[in-house]
Every structure is written in C-alpha cells, then in structure tokens.
Coordinates of C-alpha atoms and ligand atoms in Angstrom, one line a residue:
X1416 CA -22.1 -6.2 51.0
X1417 CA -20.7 -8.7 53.9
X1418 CA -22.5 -11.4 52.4
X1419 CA -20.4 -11.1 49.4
X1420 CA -17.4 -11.3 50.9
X1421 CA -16.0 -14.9 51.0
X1422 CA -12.3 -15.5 52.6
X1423 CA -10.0 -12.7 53.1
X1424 CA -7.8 -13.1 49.6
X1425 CA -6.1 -9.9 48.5
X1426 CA -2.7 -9.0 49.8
X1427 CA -3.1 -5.4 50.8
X1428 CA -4.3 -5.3 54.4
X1429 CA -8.2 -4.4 53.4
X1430 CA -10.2 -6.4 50.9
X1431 CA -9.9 -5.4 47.3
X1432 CA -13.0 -4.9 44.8
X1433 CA -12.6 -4.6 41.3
X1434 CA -15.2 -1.8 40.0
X1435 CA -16.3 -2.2 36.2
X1436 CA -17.7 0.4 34.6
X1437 CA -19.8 -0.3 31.3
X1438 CA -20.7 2.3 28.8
X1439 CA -24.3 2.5 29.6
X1440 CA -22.9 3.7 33.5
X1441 CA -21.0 7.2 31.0
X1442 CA -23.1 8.5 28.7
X1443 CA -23.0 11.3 30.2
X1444 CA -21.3 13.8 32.5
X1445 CA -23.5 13.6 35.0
X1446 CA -23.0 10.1 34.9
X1447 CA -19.4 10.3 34.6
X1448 CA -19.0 12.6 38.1
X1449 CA -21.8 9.8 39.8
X1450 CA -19.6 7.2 38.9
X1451 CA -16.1 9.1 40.0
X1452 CA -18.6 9.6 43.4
X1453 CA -18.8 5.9 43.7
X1454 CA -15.0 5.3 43.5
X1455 CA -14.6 8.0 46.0
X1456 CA -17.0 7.0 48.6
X1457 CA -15.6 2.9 48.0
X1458 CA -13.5 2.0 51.3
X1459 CA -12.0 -1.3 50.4
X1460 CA -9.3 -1.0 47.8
X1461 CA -10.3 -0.2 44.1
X1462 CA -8.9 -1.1 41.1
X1463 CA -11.1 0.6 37.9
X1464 CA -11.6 -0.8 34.9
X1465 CA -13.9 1.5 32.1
X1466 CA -15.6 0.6 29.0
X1467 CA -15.6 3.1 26.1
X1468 CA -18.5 6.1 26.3
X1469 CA -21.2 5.2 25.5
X1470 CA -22.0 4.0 21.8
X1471 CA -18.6 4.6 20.8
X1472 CA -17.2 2.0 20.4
X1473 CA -20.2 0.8 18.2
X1474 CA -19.8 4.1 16.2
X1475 CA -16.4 3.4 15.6
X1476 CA -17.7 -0.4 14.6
X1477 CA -20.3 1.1 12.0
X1478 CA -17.9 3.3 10.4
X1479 CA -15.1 1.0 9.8
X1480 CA -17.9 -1.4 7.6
X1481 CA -17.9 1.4 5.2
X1482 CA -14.1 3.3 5.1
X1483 CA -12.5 0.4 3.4
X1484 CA -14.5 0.9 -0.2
X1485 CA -16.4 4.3 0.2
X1486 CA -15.0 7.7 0.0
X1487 CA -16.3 8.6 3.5
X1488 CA -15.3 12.1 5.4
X1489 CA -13.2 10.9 8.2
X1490 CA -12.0 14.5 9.1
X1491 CA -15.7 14.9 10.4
X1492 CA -16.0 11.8 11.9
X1493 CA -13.2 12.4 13.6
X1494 CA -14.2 16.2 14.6
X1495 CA -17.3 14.8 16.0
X1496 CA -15.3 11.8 18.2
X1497 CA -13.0 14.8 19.4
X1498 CA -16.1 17.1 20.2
X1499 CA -18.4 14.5 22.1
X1500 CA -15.0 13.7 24.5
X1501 CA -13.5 17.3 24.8
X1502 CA -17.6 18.1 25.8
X1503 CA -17.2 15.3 28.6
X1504 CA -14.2 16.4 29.9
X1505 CA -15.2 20.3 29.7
X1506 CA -18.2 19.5 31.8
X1507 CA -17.2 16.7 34.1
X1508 CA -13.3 18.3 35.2
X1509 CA -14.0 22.0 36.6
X1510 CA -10.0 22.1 37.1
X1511 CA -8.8 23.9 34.4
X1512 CA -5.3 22.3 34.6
X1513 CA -6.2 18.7 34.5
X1514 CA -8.5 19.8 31.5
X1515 CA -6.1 20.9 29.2
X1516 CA -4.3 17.6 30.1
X1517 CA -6.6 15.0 29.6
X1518 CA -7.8 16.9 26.5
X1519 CA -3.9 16.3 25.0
X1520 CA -3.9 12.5 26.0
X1521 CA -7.5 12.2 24.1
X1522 CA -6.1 14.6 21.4
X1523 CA -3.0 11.8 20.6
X1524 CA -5.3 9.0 20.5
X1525 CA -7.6 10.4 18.1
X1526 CA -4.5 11.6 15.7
X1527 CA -3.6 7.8 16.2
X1528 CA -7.0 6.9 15.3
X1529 CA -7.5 9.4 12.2
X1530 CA -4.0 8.0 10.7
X1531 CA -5.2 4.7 11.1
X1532 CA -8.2 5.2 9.3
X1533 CA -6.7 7.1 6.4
X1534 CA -4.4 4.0 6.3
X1535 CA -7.3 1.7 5.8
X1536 CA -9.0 4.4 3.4
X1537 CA -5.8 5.0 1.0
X1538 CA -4.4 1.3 0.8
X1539 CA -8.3 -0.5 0.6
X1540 CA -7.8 -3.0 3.2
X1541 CA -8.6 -3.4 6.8
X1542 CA -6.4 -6.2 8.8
X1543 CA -7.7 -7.9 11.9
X1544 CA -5.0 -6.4 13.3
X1545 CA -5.4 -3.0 12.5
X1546 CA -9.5 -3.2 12.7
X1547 CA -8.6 -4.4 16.7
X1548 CA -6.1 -1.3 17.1
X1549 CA -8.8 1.1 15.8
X1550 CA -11.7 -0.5 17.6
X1551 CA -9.5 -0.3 21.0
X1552 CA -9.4 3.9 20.8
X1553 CA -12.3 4.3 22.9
X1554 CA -11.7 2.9 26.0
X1555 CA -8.3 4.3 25.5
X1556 CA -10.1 7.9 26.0
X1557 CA -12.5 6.5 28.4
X1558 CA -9.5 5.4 30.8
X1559 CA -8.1 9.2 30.6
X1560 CA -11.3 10.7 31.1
X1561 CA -12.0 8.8 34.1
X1562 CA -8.4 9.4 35.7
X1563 CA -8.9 13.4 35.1
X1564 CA -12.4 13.7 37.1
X1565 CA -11.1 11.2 39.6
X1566 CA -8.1 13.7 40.2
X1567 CA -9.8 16.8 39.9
X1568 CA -12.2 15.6 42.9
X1569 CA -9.2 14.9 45.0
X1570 CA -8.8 10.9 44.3
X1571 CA -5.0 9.9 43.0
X1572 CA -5.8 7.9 40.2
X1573 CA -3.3 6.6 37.3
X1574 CA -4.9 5.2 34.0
X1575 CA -3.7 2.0 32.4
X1576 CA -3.7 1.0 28.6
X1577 CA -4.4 -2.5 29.2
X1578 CA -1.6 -3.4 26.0
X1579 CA 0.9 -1.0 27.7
X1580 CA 0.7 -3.2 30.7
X1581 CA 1.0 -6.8 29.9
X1582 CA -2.2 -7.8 29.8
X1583 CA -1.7 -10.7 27.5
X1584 CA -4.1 -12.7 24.9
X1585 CA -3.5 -15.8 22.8
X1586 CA -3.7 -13.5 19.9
X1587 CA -7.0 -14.0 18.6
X1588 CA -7.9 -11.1 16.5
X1589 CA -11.8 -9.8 17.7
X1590 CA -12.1 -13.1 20.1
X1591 CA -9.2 -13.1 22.1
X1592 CA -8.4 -15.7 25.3
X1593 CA -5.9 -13.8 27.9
X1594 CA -3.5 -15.9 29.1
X1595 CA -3.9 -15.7 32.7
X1596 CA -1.3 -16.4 34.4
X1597 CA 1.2 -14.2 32.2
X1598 CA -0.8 -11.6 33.2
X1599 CA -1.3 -12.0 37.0
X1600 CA 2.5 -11.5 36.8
X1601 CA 2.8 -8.3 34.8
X1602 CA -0.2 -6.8 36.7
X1603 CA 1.1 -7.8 40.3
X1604 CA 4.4 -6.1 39.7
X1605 CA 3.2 -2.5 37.8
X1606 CA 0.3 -2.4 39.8
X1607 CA 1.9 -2.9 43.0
X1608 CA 3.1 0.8 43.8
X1609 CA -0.7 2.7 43.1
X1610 CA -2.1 0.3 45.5
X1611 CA 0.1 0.9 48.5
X1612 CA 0.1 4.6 47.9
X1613 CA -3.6 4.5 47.7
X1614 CA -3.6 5.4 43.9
X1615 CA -6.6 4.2 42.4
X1616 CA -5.3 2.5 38.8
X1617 CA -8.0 3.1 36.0
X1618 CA -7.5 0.2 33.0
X1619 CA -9.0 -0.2 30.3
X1620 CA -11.0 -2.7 29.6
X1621 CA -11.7 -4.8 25.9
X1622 CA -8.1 -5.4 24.5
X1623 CA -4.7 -6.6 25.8
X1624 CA -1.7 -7.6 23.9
X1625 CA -0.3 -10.9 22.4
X1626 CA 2.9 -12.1 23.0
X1627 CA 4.9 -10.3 20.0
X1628 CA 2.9 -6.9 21.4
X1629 CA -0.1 -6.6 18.8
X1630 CA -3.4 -5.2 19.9
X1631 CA -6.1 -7.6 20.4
X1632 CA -9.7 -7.2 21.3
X1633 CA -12.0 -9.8 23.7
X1634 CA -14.8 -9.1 21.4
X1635 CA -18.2 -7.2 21.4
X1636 CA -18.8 -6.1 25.0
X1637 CA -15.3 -7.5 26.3
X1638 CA -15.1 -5.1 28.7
X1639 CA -16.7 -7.6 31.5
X1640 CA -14.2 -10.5 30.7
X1641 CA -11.5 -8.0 31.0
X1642 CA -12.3 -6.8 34.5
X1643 CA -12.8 -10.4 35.2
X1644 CA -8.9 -10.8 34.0
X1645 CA -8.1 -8.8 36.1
X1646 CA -9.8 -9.6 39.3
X1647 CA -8.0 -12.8 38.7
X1648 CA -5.0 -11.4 38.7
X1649 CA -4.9 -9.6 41.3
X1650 CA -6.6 -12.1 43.7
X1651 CA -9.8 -9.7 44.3
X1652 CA -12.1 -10.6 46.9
X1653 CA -15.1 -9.5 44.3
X1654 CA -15.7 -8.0 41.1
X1655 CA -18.0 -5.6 40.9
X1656 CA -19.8 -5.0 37.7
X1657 CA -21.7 -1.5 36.8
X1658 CA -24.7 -1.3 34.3
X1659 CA -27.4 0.6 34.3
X1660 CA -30.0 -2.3 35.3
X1661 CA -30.5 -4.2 38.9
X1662 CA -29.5 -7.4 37.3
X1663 CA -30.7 -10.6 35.8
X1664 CA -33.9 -11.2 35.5
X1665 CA -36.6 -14.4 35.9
X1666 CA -38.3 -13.2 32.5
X1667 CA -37.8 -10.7 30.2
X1668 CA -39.4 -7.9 31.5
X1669 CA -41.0 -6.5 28.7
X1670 CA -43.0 -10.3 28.4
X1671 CA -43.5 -10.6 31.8
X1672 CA -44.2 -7.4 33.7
X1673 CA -43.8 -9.2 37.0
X1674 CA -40.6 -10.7 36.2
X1675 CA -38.2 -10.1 39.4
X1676 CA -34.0 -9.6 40.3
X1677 CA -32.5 -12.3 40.8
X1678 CA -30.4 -11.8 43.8
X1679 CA -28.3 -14.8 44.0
X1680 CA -27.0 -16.8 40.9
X1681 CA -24.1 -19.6 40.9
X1682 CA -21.6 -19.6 38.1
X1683 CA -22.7 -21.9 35.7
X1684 CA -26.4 -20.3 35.8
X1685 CA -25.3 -17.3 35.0
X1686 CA -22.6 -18.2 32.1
X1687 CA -26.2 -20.1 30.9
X1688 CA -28.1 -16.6 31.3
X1689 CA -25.2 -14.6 29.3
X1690 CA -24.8 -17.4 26.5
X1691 CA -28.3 -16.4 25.7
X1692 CA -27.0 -12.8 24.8
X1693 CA -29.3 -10.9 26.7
X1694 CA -26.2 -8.8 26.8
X1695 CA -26.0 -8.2 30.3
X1696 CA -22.8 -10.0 30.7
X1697 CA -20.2 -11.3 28.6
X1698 CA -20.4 -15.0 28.3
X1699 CA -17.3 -15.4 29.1
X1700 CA -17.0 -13.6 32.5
X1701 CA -17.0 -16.2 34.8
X1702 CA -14.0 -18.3 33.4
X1703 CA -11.1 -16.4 35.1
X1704 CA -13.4 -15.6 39.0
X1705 CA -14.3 -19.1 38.8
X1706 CA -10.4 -19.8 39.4
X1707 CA -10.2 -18.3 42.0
X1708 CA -13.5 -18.1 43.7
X1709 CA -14.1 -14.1 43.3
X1710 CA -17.4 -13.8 43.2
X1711 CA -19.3 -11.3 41.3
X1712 CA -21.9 -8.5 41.8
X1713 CA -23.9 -6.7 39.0
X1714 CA -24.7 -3.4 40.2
X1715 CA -26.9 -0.9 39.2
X1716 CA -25.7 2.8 38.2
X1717 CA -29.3 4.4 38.5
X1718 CA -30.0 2.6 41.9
X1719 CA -26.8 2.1 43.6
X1720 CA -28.4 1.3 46.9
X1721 CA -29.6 -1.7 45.5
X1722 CA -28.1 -5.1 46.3
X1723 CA -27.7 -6.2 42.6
X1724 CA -27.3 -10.1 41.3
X1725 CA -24.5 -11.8 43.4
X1726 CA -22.6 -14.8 41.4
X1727 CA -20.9 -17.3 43.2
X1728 CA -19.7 -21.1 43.3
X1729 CA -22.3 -21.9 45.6
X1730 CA -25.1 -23.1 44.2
X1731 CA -28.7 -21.6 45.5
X1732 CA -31.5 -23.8 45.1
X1733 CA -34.6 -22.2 44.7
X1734 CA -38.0 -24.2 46.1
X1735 CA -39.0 -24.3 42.6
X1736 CA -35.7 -25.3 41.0
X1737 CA -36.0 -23.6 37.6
X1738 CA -35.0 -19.7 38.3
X1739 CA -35.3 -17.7 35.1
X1740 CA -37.1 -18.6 31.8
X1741 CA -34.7 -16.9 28.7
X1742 CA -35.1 -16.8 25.1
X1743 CA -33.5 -16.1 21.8
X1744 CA -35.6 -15.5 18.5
X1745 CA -32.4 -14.7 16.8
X1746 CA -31.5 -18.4 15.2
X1747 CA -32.5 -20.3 12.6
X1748 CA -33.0 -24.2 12.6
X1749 CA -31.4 -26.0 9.5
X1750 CA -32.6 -29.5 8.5
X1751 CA -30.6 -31.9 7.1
X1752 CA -31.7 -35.2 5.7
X1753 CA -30.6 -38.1 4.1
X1754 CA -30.2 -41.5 4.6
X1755 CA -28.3 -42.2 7.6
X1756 CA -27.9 -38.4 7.9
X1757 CA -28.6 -38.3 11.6
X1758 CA -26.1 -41.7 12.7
X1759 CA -23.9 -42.1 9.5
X1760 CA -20.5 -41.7 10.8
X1761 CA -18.9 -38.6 9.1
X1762 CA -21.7 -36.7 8.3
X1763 CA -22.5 -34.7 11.2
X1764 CA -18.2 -34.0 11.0
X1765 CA -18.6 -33.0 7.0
X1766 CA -21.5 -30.4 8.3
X1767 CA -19.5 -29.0 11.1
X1768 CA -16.6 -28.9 9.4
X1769 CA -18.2 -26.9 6.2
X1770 CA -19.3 -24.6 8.2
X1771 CA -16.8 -24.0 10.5
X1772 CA -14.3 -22.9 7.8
X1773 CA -17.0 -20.7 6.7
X1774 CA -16.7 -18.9 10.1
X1775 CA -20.7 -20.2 11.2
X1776 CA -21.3 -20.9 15.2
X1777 CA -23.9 -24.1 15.0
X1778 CA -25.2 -22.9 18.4
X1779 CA -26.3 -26.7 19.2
X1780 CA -27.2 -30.6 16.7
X1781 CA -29.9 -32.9 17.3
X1782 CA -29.8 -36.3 15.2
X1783 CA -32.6 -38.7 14.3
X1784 CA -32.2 -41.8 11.6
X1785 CA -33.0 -39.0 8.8
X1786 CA -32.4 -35.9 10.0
X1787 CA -29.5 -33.8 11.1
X1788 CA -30.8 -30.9 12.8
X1789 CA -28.7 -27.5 13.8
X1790 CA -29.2 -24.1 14.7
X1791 CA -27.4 -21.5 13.2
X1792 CA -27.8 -17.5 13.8
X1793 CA -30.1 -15.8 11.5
X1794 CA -27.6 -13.7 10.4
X1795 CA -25.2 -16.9 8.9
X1796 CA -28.7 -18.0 7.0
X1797 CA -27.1 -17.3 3.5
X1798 CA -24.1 -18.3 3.7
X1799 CA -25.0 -21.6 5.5
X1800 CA -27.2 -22.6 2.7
X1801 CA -24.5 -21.8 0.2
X1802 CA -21.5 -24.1 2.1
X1803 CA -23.8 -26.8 2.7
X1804 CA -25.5 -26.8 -1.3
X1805 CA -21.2 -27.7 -2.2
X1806 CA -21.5 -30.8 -0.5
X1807 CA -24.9 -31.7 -1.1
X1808 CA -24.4 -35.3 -2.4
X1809 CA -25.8 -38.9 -1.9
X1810 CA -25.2 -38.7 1.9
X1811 CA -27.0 -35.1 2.1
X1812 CA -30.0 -35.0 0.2
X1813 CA -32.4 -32.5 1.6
X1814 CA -31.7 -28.7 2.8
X1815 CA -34.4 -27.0 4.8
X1816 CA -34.5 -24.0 6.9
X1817 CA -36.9 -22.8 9.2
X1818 CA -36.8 -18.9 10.3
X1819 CA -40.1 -18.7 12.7
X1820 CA -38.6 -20.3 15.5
X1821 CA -37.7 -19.3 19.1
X1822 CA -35.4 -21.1 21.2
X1823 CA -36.4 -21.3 25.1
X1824 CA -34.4 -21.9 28.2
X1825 CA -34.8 -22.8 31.7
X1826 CA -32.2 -22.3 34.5
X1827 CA -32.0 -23.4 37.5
X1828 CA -29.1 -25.1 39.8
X1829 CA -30.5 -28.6 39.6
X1830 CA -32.5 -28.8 37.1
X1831 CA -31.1 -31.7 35.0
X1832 CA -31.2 -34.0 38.0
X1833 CA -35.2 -33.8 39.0
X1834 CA -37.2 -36.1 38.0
X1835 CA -40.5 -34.9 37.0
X1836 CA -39.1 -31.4 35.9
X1837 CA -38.8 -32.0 32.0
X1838 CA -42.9 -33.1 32.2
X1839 CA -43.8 -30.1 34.6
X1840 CA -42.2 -27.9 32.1
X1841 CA -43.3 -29.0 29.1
X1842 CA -46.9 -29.5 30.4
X1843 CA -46.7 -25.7 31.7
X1844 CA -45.6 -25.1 28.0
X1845 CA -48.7 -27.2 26.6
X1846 CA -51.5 -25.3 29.0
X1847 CA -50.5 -21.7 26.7
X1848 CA -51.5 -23.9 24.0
X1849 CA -48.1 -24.2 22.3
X1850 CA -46.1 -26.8 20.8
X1851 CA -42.9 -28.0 21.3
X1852 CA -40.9 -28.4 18.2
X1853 CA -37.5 -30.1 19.3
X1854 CA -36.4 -31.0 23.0
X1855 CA -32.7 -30.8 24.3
X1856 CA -31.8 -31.6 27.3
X1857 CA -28.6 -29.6 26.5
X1858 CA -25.0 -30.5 27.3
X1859 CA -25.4 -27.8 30.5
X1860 CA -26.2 -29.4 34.1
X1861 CA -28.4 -26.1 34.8
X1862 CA -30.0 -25.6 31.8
X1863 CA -33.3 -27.3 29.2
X1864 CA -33.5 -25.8 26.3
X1865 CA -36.0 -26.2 23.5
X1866 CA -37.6 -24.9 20.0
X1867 CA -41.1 -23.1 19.7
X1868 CA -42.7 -21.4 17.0
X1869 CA -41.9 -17.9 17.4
X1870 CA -45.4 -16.6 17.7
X1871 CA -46.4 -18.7 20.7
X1872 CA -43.4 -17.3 22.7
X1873 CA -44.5 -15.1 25.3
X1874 CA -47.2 -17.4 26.1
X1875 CA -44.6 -20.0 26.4
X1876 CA -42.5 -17.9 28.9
X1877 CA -45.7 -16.5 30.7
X1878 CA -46.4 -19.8 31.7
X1879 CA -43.5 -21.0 32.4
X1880 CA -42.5 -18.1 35.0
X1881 CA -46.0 -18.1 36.4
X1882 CA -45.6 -22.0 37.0
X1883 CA -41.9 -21.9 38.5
X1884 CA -40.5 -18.4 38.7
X1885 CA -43.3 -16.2 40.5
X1886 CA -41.4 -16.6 43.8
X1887 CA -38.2 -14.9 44.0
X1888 CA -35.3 -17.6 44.6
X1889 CA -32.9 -16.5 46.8
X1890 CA -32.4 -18.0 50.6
Ligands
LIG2240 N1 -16.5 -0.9 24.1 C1 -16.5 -2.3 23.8 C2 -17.7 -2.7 23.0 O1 -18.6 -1.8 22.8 C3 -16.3 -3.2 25.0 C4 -17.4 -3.1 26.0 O2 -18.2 -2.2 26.0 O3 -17.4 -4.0 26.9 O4 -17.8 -3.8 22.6
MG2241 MG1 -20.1 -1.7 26.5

C-alpha cells in the first residue's frame, strides 16, 4: 500500500483510509464477518461507508414501479425484507445482546418503510421525494448491520445515517450533487469524537440531505460518490473502494480472455472508463478526490491480497498509449436531416432542447451540411422519436434511427495528442474486417470514441487490445 500513499493529509496522527463497501462485498454472512475482518485487521484510521445488501436496493427499485397502480402485498414484501436482514444478523452477530439490538434498529426502519409504501399504495402517487426516502432504507439497515458485527467482534464502531448527519445535496431528487464544503464542516465536527477514541464511524452511503432536511439519493450505485464525499471531507489520504472484482480491465473479459488489471489509472481515464457504465464505478467518483488529491484504490473482496486499480492525478503513460478498449451496445444513433440541419444555427439547440425537457441524455452530436447525428440510450428510443416528430418541420425533414450499433472507446493518458494514433487505431479496426461508421475524437483529452455495427464488435476490440493493450501499462 506505500505506493498509494501521497502526502501525509489527515489530521489524526496516522493516515486515514476511507473503506467502501459495495453490495456485491455483503451478500452474505460470510461475507459480511470477512469484511468486519478487514476493518479489524486495518491499522491506519477507518472511516466505513456500506452500500445496501446485496440486490436490495434494486428489489426495493422493482417494487416501487408496480405499488403506485397495482394492488400488490406489501405485508409480504416486507416480511421477506425483515427475514433476509434478521437472517444476516442471526448468523453474522453470535452476541446475543447486540442481536436483539440491531434487530430493533432494522425493525424501525422497516415499519418506516412499510408506512411509506402503504402511503404511496392508498393515495396513488409516488413523489421524488418520497421514492428517494423509500429507496434510502437499505443502506440504512446495512449501516446497523455492519456496526453490530463490528461490536460483537470487539471493534467500537458507531453507524451514521448519512441525512442525520449533514451530509448535504443540492436537492436533486434521484441525481443529487453534495455540496462539499457544507458537508466537510458538519462531518469534521460530529465525526471528530469516534475518531480520537478509536471508534470506527459506519455511514451510509447513497443519500444525504438538502438544505431544508429532505432525503435525497446520488442515484443508481451512488454509494461510490458518497464515500468519495466523504473522503473529501475528511481530508483522507485514500479511499478505498471494495467490490468483488480486481479492478478495471484492458477489455472486457468475456471478449477478450486475455484482458489484464489495470494497476495504475489517472483520474480522467478512469471517469472515461466509468462513463462507459461498465458499472464498476460511479461516474461521478472522482469529482470530490480530485479536489483534494485522495487517491483511490479498487479492491477486491474475494482476493484481498491483491493490489487492485490505483487512481491518481498522475498520469501513467503506457509504451503503447491506448490502455483499455470499452464499449457500449446500449445506445441508439438518431439521424437528423434537413437542409442546413447540421450548421443551421438553432437547430442543433431546438433538438437538444426537445429532448431535454423530455428528460433524454443525447450521450454525444456529430454535424455534417445535412445531417445532425446523436446518440441516445436505447431505452429513450420511443420517446425520442415521439418529441422530435412535434417539431418535424421545414428545418427537420428526415428522422432515422439506427439500433445495430456499438459504440467503442479507447483510453489512454495521451492519446488525443499522438500523431499517428487515430490511423493505428482505425487500421487495427480495418484488419478485423470492420467498418467504421462515425469517428469522434470526443470532447475527452484521454479518450476516441467511435460507432461500429454491433455484430463486428468483438472483432473490433480483439484487435484493438491485441494491437495496443496486450502489455500490461503500469510503470
Ligand atoms: N444501494 C444503492 C444502489 O443499489 C447504492 C449503491 O449500491 O451504490 O443503487
Ligand atoms: Mg451497489
């Protein structure tokens, strides 16, 4: 671990690591003691932050898209939420005592939860506010769980509901923003006393609170951003995040068999990597550590002896420049065309505009004299072609779509600035006997990106990683 450790920053006399654990780390009890192990056998100074158990959250998710209009059973839903946790903590806590207690702090969330869903049942209507005050419960369990098998195996540990103490958000409902430096101050000050006495705080992670006290969530997976909130906050000298893989990857493993760990990764190559929802990180992560220069290490649950993926500032350039080859086959290209469509002032704005207020991400635009070109997820299809047929007019004439398509993307520190790279790539890409449809360089300094058909993809990224990626890139 000494090579992640950067200047001395935290104030407590030892460094301080912020250890994240994501549901895939609990799904079980097992798990659960292995990761209360970890904590124990950490020297530095430990501040926990815990996702929900596993698939819980998503559960929770699932059943909300249905309790608004359908008569569903929430007694058993909420039976079966009781009897997966009260099995956890049965199993994982042999003291008897601290059973019975964490079972009555799971017990009062889940009576908060089943009143909140009979709310939603009886008046037909689910809020942003109150889906993000339903959809926190489970890390809200999570956090007691993990304080009651840290105590019961002799390590003082104090949960945290992340609303209860000041972490703060802008107030976005589902996509929250924490304000950062509201935060640093509330944290500093309640967090102060566990850490001197050696009492190991255990917040959750996913939601904080917005300045008039509502609920709000960081979105799908937010449990990452959060820990990264707080390693700002608190000055760590590195986050630690667990998962139950070594880290990112050169390839997609299941396309390339020889795809490697990447042990080293600057910043802005791995907010590329997570924008491409491989779902190992939260996109947003890196924002707050960035700030403060904290770096980051992904860690793997199953193989904790391994080193992991370390993010930092410092850029590694790999002999090969490009890193990792990723890809998404989840977006749809939309053609627009018209005369003027692709340089006619106002257009492009009209478009964006239309579907922004129909809540649809264009993921990134291309232009030519004719054509305006976006990329939408698959899942905004409909309702992209229905916004944009309202303002089909003399300026918009044609609507296309195209589903078969895959789009690919290079990183590597360094990339935008070789010459030569852009023709190595796509010559790499022309030798598997595909075609490129559309070229970006991309608005990203580490990162090309650009559109395949979708059935000459894992030629595409076979040859691309056996041209630049074969050779693992750290120094
Ligand atoms: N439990 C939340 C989710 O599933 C947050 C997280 O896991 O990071 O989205
Ligand atoms: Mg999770």
């Amino acid at each position: 671990m000494n090579d992640t450790k950067l200047e001395y920053k935290s104030e407590y006399g030892v460094p301080m690591k912020i250890m994240k654990f994501g549901g895939s780390t609990i799904k079980t009890p097992d798990m659960i003691k292995k990761v209360a192990d970890i904590i124990k056998n950490e020297e530095d100074v430990k501040v926990v932050v815990v996702s929900a158990l596993h698939g819980q959250t998503n559960e929770i998710r699932e059943y909300l898209k249905t309790v608004e209009t359908e008569s569903n059973d929430i007694d058993s839903f909420i039976a079966n939420i009781l009897e997966k946790h009260e099995n956890m903590v049965k199993t994982a806590i042999s003291n008897e005592k601290i059973q019975k207690e964490v079972i009555v702090k799971i017990k009062n969330i889940i009576l908060k939860l089943e009143r909140l869903l009979y709310g939603v049942a009886y008046t037909e209507e689910l809020t942003p506010k109150t889906q993000d005050l339903i959809l926190s419960s489970a890390e809200r369990m999570s956090a007691y769980l993990m304080e009651g098998v840290l105590n019961s195996m002799v390590v003082p540990a104090c949960a945290y509901e992340a609303d209860q103490i000041g972490i703060v958000t802008d107030g976005i409902f589902y996509n929250a923003t924490a304000n950062l430096q509201e935060t640093e101050k509330n944290l500093c000050e309640v967090l102060d006393a566990d850490i001197k006495k050696g009492v190991v705080p255990v917040i959750t992670g996913f939601f904080g609170r917005d300045s008039e006290g509502r609920t709000t969530t960081f979105g799908k997976n937010g449990s990452d951003y959060s820990a990264a909130v707080i390693a700002y906050a608190l000055s760590a000298d590195v986050l630690e995040l667990w998962k139950d893989v070594n880290g990112f990857m050169s390839a997609d493993p299941i396309l390339v068999p020889n795809a490697h760990t990447m042990d080293k990764l600057s910043y802005d190559e791995a907010a590329e990597l997570a924008y491409f929802g491989i779902g190992l990180l939260h996109p947003r992560t890196v924002g707050p550590v960035r700030l403060k220069d904290i770096p980051i290490v992904i860690k793997n649950i199953i193989q904790p002896q391994k080193k992991g993926t370390i993010i930092m500032k410092k850029g590694f350039k790999s002999k090969n420049v490009i890193k990792s080859v990723v890809y998404t086959n989840d977006l749809v290209e939309i053609k627009v065309s018209g005369p003027g469509a692709g340089y006619r002032s106002g257009v492009l704005s009209l478009v964006s505009s239309t579907l922004s207020s129909s809540n649809i991400n264009i993921y990134s635009v291309n232009t030519s004299q004719t054509y305006l070109s976006m990329l939408i997820h698959k899942n905004d299809l409909e309702g992209c072609l229905k916004a944009l047929k309202d303002i089909q007019s003399g300026v918009i004439e044609g609507i296309e779509h195209q589903k078969d398509i895959a789009l690919v993307c290079v990183v590597g520190e360094g990339s935008r600035n070789i010459k030569g790279l852009a023709g190595k790539i796509f010559s790499a890409v022309a030798s598997s006997d595909v075609n490129v449809e559309m070229m970006s360089a991309g608005a990203s300094e580490v990162a090309a990106h650009f559109i395949i058909k979708k059935e000459g993809l894992k030629r595409t990224i076979e040859a691309i990683h056996r041209a630049f990626c074969e050779e693992p890139s750290s120094t």
